[in-house]
mmCIF file of C-alpha atoms and ligand atoms in Angstrom:
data_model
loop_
_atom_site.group_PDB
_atom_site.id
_atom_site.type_symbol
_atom_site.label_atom_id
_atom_site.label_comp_id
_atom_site.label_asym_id
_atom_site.label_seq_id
_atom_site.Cartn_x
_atom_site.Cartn_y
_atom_site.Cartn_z
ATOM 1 C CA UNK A 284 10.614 9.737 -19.538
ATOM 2 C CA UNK A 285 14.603 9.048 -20.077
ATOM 3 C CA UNK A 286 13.436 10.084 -23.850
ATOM 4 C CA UNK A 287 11.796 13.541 -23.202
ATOM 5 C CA UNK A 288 14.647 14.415 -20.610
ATOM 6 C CA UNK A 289 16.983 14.011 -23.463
ATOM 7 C CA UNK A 290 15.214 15.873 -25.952
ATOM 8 C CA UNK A 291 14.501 18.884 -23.314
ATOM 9 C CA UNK A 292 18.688 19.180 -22.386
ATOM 10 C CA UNK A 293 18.534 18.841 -26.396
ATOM 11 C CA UNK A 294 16.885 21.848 -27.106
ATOM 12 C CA UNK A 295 18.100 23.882 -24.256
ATOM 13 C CA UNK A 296 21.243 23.402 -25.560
ATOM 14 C CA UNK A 297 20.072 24.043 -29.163
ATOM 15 C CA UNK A 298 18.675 27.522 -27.763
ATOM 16 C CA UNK A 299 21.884 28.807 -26.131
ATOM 17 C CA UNK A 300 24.030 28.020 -29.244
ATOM 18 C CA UNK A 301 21.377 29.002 -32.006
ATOM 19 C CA UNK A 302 21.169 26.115 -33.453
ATOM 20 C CA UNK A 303 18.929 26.058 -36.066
ATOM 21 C CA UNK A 304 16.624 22.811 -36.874
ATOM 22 C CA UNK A 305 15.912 22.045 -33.415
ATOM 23 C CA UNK A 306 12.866 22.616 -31.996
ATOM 24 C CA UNK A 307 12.468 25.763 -29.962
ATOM 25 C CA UNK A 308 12.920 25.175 -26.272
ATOM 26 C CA UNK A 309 9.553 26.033 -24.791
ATOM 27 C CA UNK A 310 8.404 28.308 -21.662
ATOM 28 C CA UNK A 311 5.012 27.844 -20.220
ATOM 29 C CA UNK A 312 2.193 29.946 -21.166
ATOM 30 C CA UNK A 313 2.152 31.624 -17.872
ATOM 31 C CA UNK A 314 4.830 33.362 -16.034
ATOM 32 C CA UNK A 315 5.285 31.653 -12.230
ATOM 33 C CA UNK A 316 6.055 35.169 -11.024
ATOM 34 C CA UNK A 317 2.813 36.659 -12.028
ATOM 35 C CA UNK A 318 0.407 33.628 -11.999
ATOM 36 C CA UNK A 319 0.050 31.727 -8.540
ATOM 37 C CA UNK A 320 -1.195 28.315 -9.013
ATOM 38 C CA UNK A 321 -2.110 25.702 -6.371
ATOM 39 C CA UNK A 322 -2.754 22.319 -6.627
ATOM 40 C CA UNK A 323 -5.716 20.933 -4.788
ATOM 41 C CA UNK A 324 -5.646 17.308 -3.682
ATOM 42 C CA UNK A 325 -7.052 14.509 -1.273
ATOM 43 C CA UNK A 326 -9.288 11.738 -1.863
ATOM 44 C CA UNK A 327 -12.473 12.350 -3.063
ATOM 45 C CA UNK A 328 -15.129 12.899 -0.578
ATOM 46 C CA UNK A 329 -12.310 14.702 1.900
ATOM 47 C CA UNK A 330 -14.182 18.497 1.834
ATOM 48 C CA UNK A 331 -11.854 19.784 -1.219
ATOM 49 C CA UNK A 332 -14.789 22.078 -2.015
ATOM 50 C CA UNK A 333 -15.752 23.209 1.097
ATOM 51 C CA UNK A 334 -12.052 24.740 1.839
ATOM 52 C CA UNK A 335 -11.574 25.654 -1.690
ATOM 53 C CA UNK A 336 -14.784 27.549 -1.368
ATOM 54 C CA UNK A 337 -13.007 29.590 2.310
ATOM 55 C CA UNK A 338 -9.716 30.114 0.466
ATOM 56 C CA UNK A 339 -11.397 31.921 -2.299
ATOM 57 C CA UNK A 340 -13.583 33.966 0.308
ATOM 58 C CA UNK A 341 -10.383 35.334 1.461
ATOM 59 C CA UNK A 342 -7.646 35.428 -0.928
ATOM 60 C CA UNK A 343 -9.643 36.236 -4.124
ATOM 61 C CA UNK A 344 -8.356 32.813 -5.912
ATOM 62 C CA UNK A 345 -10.100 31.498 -8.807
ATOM 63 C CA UNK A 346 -11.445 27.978 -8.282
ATOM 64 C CA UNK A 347 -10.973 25.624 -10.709
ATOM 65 C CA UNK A 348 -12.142 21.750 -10.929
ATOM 66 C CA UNK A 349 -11.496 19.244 -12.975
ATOM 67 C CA UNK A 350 -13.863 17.547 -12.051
ATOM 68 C CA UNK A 351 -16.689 20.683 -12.956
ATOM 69 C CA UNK A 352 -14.740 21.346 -16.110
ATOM 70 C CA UNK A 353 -14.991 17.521 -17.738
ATOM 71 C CA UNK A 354 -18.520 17.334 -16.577
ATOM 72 C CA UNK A 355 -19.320 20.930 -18.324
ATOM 73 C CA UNK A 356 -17.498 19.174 -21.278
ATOM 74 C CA UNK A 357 -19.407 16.330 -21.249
ATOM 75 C CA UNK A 358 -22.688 18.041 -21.319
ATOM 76 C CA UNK A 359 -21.675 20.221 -23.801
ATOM 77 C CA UNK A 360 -23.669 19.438 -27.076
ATOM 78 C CA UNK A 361 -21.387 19.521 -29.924
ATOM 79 C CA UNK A 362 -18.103 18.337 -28.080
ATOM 80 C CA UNK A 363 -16.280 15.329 -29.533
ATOM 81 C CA UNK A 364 -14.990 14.552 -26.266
ATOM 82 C CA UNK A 365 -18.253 14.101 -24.693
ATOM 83 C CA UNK A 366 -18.769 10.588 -24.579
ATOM 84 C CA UNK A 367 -14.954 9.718 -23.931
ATOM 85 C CA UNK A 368 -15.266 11.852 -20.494
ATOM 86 C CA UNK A 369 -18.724 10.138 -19.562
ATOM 87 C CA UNK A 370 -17.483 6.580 -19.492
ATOM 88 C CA UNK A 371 -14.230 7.105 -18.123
ATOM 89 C CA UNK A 372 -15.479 9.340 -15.359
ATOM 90 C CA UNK A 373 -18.354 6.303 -14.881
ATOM 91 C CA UNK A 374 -15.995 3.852 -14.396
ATOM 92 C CA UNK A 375 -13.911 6.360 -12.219
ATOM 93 C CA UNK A 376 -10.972 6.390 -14.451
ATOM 94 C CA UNK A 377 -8.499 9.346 -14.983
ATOM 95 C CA UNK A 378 -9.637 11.204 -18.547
ATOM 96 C CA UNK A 379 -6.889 10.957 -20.699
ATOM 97 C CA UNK A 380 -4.302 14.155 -19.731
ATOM 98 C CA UNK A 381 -4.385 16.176 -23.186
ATOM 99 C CA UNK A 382 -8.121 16.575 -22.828
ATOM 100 C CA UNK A 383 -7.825 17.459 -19.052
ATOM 101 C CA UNK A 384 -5.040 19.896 -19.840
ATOM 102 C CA UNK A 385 -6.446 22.041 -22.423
ATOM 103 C CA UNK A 386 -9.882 22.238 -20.706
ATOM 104 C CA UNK A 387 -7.681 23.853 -17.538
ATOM 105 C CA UNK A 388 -5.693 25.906 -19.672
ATOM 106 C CA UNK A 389 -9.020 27.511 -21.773
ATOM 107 C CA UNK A 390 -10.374 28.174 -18.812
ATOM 108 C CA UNK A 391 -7.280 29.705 -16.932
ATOM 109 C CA UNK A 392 -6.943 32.020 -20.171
ATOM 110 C CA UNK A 393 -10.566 33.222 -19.897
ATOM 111 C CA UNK A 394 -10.635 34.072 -16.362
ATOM 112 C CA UNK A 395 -7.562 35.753 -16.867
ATOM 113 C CA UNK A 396 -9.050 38.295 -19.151
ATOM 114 C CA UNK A 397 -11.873 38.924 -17.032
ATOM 115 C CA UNK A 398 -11.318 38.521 -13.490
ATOM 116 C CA UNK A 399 -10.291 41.852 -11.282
ATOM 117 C CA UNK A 400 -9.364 42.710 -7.941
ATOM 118 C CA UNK A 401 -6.812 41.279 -5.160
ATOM 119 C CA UNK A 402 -3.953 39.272 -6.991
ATOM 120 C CA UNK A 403 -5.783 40.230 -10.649
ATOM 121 C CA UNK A 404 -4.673 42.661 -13.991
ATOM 122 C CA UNK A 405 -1.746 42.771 -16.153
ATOM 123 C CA UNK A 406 -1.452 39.378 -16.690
ATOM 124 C CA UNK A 407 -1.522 38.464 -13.207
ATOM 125 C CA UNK A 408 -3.736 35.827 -11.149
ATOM 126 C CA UNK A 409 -4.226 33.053 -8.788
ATOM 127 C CA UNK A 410 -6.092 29.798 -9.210
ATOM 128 C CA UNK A 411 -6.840 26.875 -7.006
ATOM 129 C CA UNK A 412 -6.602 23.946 -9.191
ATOM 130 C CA UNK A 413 -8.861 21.184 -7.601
ATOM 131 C CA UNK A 414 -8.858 17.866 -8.462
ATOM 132 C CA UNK A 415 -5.658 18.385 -10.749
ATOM 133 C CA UNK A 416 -2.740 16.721 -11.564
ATOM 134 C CA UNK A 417 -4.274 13.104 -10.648
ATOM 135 C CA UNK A 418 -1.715 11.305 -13.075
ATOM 136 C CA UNK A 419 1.941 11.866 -13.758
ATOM 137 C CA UNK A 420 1.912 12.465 -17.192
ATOM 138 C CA UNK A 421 -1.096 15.850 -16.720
ATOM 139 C CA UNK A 422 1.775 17.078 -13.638
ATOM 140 C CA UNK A 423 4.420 17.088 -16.057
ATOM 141 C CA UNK A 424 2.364 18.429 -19.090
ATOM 142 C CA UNK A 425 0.939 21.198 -17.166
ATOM 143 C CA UNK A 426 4.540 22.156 -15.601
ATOM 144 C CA UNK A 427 5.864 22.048 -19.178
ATOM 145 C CA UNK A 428 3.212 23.961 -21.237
ATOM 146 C CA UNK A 429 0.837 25.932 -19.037
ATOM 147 C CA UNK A 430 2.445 26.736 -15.710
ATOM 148 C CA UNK A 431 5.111 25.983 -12.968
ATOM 149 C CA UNK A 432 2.879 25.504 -9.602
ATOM 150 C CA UNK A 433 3.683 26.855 -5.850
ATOM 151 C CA UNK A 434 2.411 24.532 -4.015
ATOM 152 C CA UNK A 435 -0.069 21.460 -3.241
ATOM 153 C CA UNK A 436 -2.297 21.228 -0.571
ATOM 154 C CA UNK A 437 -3.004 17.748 0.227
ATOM 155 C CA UNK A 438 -6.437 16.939 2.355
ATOM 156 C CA UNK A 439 -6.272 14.004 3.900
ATOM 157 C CA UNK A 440 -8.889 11.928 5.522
ATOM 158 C CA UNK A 441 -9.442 8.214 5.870
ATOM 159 C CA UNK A 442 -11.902 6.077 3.578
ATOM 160 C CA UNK A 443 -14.721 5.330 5.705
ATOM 161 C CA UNK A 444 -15.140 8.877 6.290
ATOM 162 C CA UNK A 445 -15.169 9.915 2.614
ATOM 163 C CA UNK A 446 -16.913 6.726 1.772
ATOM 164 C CA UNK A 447 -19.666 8.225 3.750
ATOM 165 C CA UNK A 448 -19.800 11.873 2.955
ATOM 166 C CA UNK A 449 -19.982 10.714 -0.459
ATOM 167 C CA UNK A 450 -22.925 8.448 0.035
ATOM 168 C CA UNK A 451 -24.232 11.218 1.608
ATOM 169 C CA UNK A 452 -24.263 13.321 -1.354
ATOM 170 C CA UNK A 453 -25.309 10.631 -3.589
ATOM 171 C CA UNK A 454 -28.303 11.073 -2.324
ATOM 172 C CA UNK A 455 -29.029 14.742 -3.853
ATOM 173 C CA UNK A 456 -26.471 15.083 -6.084
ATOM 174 C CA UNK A 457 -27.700 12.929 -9.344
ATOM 175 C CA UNK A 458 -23.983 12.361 -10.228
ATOM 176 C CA UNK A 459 -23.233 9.406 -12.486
ATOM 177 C CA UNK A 460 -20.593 8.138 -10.083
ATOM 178 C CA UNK A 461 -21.772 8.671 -6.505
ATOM 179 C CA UNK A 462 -22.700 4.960 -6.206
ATOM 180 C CA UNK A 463 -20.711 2.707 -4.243
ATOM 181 C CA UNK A 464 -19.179 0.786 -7.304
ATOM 182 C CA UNK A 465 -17.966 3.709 -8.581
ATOM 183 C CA UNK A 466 -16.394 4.987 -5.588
ATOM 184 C CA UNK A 467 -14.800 1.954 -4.920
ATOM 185 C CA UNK A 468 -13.200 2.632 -8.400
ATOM 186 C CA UNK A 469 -12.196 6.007 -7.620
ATOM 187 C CA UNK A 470 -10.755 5.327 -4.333
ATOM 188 C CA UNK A 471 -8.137 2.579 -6.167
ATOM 189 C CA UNK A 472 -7.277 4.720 -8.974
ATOM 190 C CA UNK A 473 -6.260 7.642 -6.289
ATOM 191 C CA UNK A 474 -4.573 5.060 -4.348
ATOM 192 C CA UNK A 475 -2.359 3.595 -7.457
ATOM 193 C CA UNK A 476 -2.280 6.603 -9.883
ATOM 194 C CA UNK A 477 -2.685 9.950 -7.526
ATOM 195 C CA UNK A 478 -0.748 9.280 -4.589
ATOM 196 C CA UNK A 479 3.236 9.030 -6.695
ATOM 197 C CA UNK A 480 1.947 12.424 -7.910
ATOM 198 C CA UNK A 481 1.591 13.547 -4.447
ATOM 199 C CA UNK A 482 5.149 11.871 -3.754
ATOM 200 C CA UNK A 483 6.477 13.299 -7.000
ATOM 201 C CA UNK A 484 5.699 16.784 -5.278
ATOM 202 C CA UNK A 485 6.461 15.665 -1.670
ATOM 203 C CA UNK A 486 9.976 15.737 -2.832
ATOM 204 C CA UNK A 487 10.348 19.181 -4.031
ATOM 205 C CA UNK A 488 9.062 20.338 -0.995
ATOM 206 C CA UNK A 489 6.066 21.437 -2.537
ATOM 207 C CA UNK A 490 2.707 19.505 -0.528
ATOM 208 C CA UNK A 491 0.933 20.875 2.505
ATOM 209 C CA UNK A 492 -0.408 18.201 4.234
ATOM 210 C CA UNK A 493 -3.725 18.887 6.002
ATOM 211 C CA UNK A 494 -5.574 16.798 7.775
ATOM 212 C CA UNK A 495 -9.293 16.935 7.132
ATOM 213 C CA UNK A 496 -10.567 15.605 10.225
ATOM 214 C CA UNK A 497 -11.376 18.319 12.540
ATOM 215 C CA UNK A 498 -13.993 20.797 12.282
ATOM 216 C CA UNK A 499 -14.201 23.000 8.957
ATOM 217 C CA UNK A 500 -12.433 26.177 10.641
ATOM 218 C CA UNK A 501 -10.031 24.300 11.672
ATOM 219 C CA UNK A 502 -9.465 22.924 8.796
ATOM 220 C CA UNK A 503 -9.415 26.161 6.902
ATOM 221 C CA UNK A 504 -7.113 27.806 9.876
ATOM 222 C CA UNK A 505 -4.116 25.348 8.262
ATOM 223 C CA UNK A 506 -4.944 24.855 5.010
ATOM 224 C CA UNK A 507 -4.779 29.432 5.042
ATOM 225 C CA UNK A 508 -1.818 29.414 6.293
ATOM 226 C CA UNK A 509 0.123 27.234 4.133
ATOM 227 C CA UNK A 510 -1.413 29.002 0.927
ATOM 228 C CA UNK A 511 -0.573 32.472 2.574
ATOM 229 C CA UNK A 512 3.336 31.391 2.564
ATOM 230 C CA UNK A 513 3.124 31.318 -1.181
ATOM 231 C CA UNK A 514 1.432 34.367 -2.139
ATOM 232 C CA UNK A 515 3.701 36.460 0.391
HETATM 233 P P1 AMP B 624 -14.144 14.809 -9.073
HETATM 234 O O1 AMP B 624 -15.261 15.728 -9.438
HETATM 235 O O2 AMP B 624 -12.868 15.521 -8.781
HETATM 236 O O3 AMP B 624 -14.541 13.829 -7.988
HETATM 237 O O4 AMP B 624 -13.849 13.927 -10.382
HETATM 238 C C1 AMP B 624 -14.822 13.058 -10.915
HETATM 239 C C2 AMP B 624 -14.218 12.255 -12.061
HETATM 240 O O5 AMP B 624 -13.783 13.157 -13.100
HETATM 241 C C3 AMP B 624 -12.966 11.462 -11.692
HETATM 242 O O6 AMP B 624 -13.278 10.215 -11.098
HETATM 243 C C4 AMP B 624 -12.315 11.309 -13.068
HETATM 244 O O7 AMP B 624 -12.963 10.327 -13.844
HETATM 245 C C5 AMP B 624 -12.579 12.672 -13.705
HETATM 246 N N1 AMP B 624 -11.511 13.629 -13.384
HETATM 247 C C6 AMP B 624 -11.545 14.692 -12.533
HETATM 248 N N2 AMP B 624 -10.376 15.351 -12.500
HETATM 249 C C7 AMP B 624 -9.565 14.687 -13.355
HETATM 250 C C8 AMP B 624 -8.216 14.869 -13.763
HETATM 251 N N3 AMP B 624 -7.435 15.825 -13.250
HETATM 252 N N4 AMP B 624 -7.720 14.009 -14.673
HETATM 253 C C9 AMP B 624 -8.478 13.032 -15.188
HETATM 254 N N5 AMP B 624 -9.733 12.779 -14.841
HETATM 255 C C10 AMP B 624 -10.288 13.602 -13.930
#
């Protein structure tokens, strides 16, 4: 950490004098001012998708999971990352961040070329990033190389409810790790690994809290209103 701060003050500095020889201080890909992107969080089971699916609905966002992204990885036939993603998201591990990062950044690049309408063309766009950063190091990476986010909405809930909903979905949803063992996994690594991200961000200001409780409008009623302070 101490090292990379050093090297980043390095080649600022480098920049503003010209110095050849040291690397080029680098932007992210995408422009803040022209791409909106929102961080999607909450332990698993706590109706991420269900809002995510409202706040697209009405603000034209692009939804994008981690989650859906390794697994279309995974399944992908000639990917050399296929079998990496499959045990780690078996044994409800985090995937390591450079493979997590460049999936999310291919696909924010390709729905930026397509995608029209509210908040879309020239370069500009909004995503919902779900599911994303769940580790330090892929907050930092992301910030560094792809793009600075707005905010973080944080969906909170307490275990025995998302233990349920997610034996619940077991049932139908043929997932690898909707099975109590692995969701007893999950729920640690969010506890030790997710939640100083959430801190990380809690002290730039930058996490809107909702609790996912009460009924689904609700819910969305909240969650809508923190997003719409960021894209005003
Ligand atoms: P989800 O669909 O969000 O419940 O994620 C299912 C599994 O995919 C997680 O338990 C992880 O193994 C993996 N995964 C999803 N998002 C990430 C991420 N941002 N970083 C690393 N692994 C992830």
């Amino acid at each position: 950490m101490a090292l990379n701060f050093i090297w980043k003050i390095a080649g600022a500095l480098a920049d503003a004098l010209h110095l050849p020889g040291f690397p080029k201080h680098k932007e992210p890909k995408f422009d803040k001012k022209k791409v909106t992107v929102i961080f999607v969080l909450g332990g698993t089971g706590a109706g991420k998708g269900t809002q995510c699916s409202l706040l697209v609905e009405k603000y034209n966002f692009s939804h994008l999971s981690t989650g859906d992204l390794l697994r279309a990885e995974q399944d992908r036939l000639d990917s050399q990352f296929g079998d990496l993603i499959r045990t780690h998201i078996r044994e409800g591990e985090i995937v390591p961040m450079e493979v997590v990062v460049k999936l999310l950044e291919n696909a924010m690049c390709a729905v930026l070329e397509s995608k029209t309408g509210e908040g879309w063309g020239d370069g500009k766009g909004r995503f919902l990033v779900d599911g994303f950063p769940r580790k330090m190091d892929q907050a930092l990476k992301f910030e560094e190389d792809v793009c600075t986010s707005s905010l973080v909405l944080f969906f909170t809930t307490n275990e025995e409810t998302m233990l349920e909903r997610l034996l619940e979905r077991g049932k139908t949803s043929s997932r690898d790790d909707d099975n109590i063992e692995s969701i007893k996994k999950r729920f640690a690594t969010y506890k030790e690994t997710t939640m100083p991200v959430i801190e990380h961000y809690e002290k730039s200001g930058k996490v809107a809290e909702v609790d996912s409780s009460p009924s689904v409008d609700e819910i969305h009623a909240v969650a809508a209103a923190a997003v719409a302070k960021v894209l005003t």
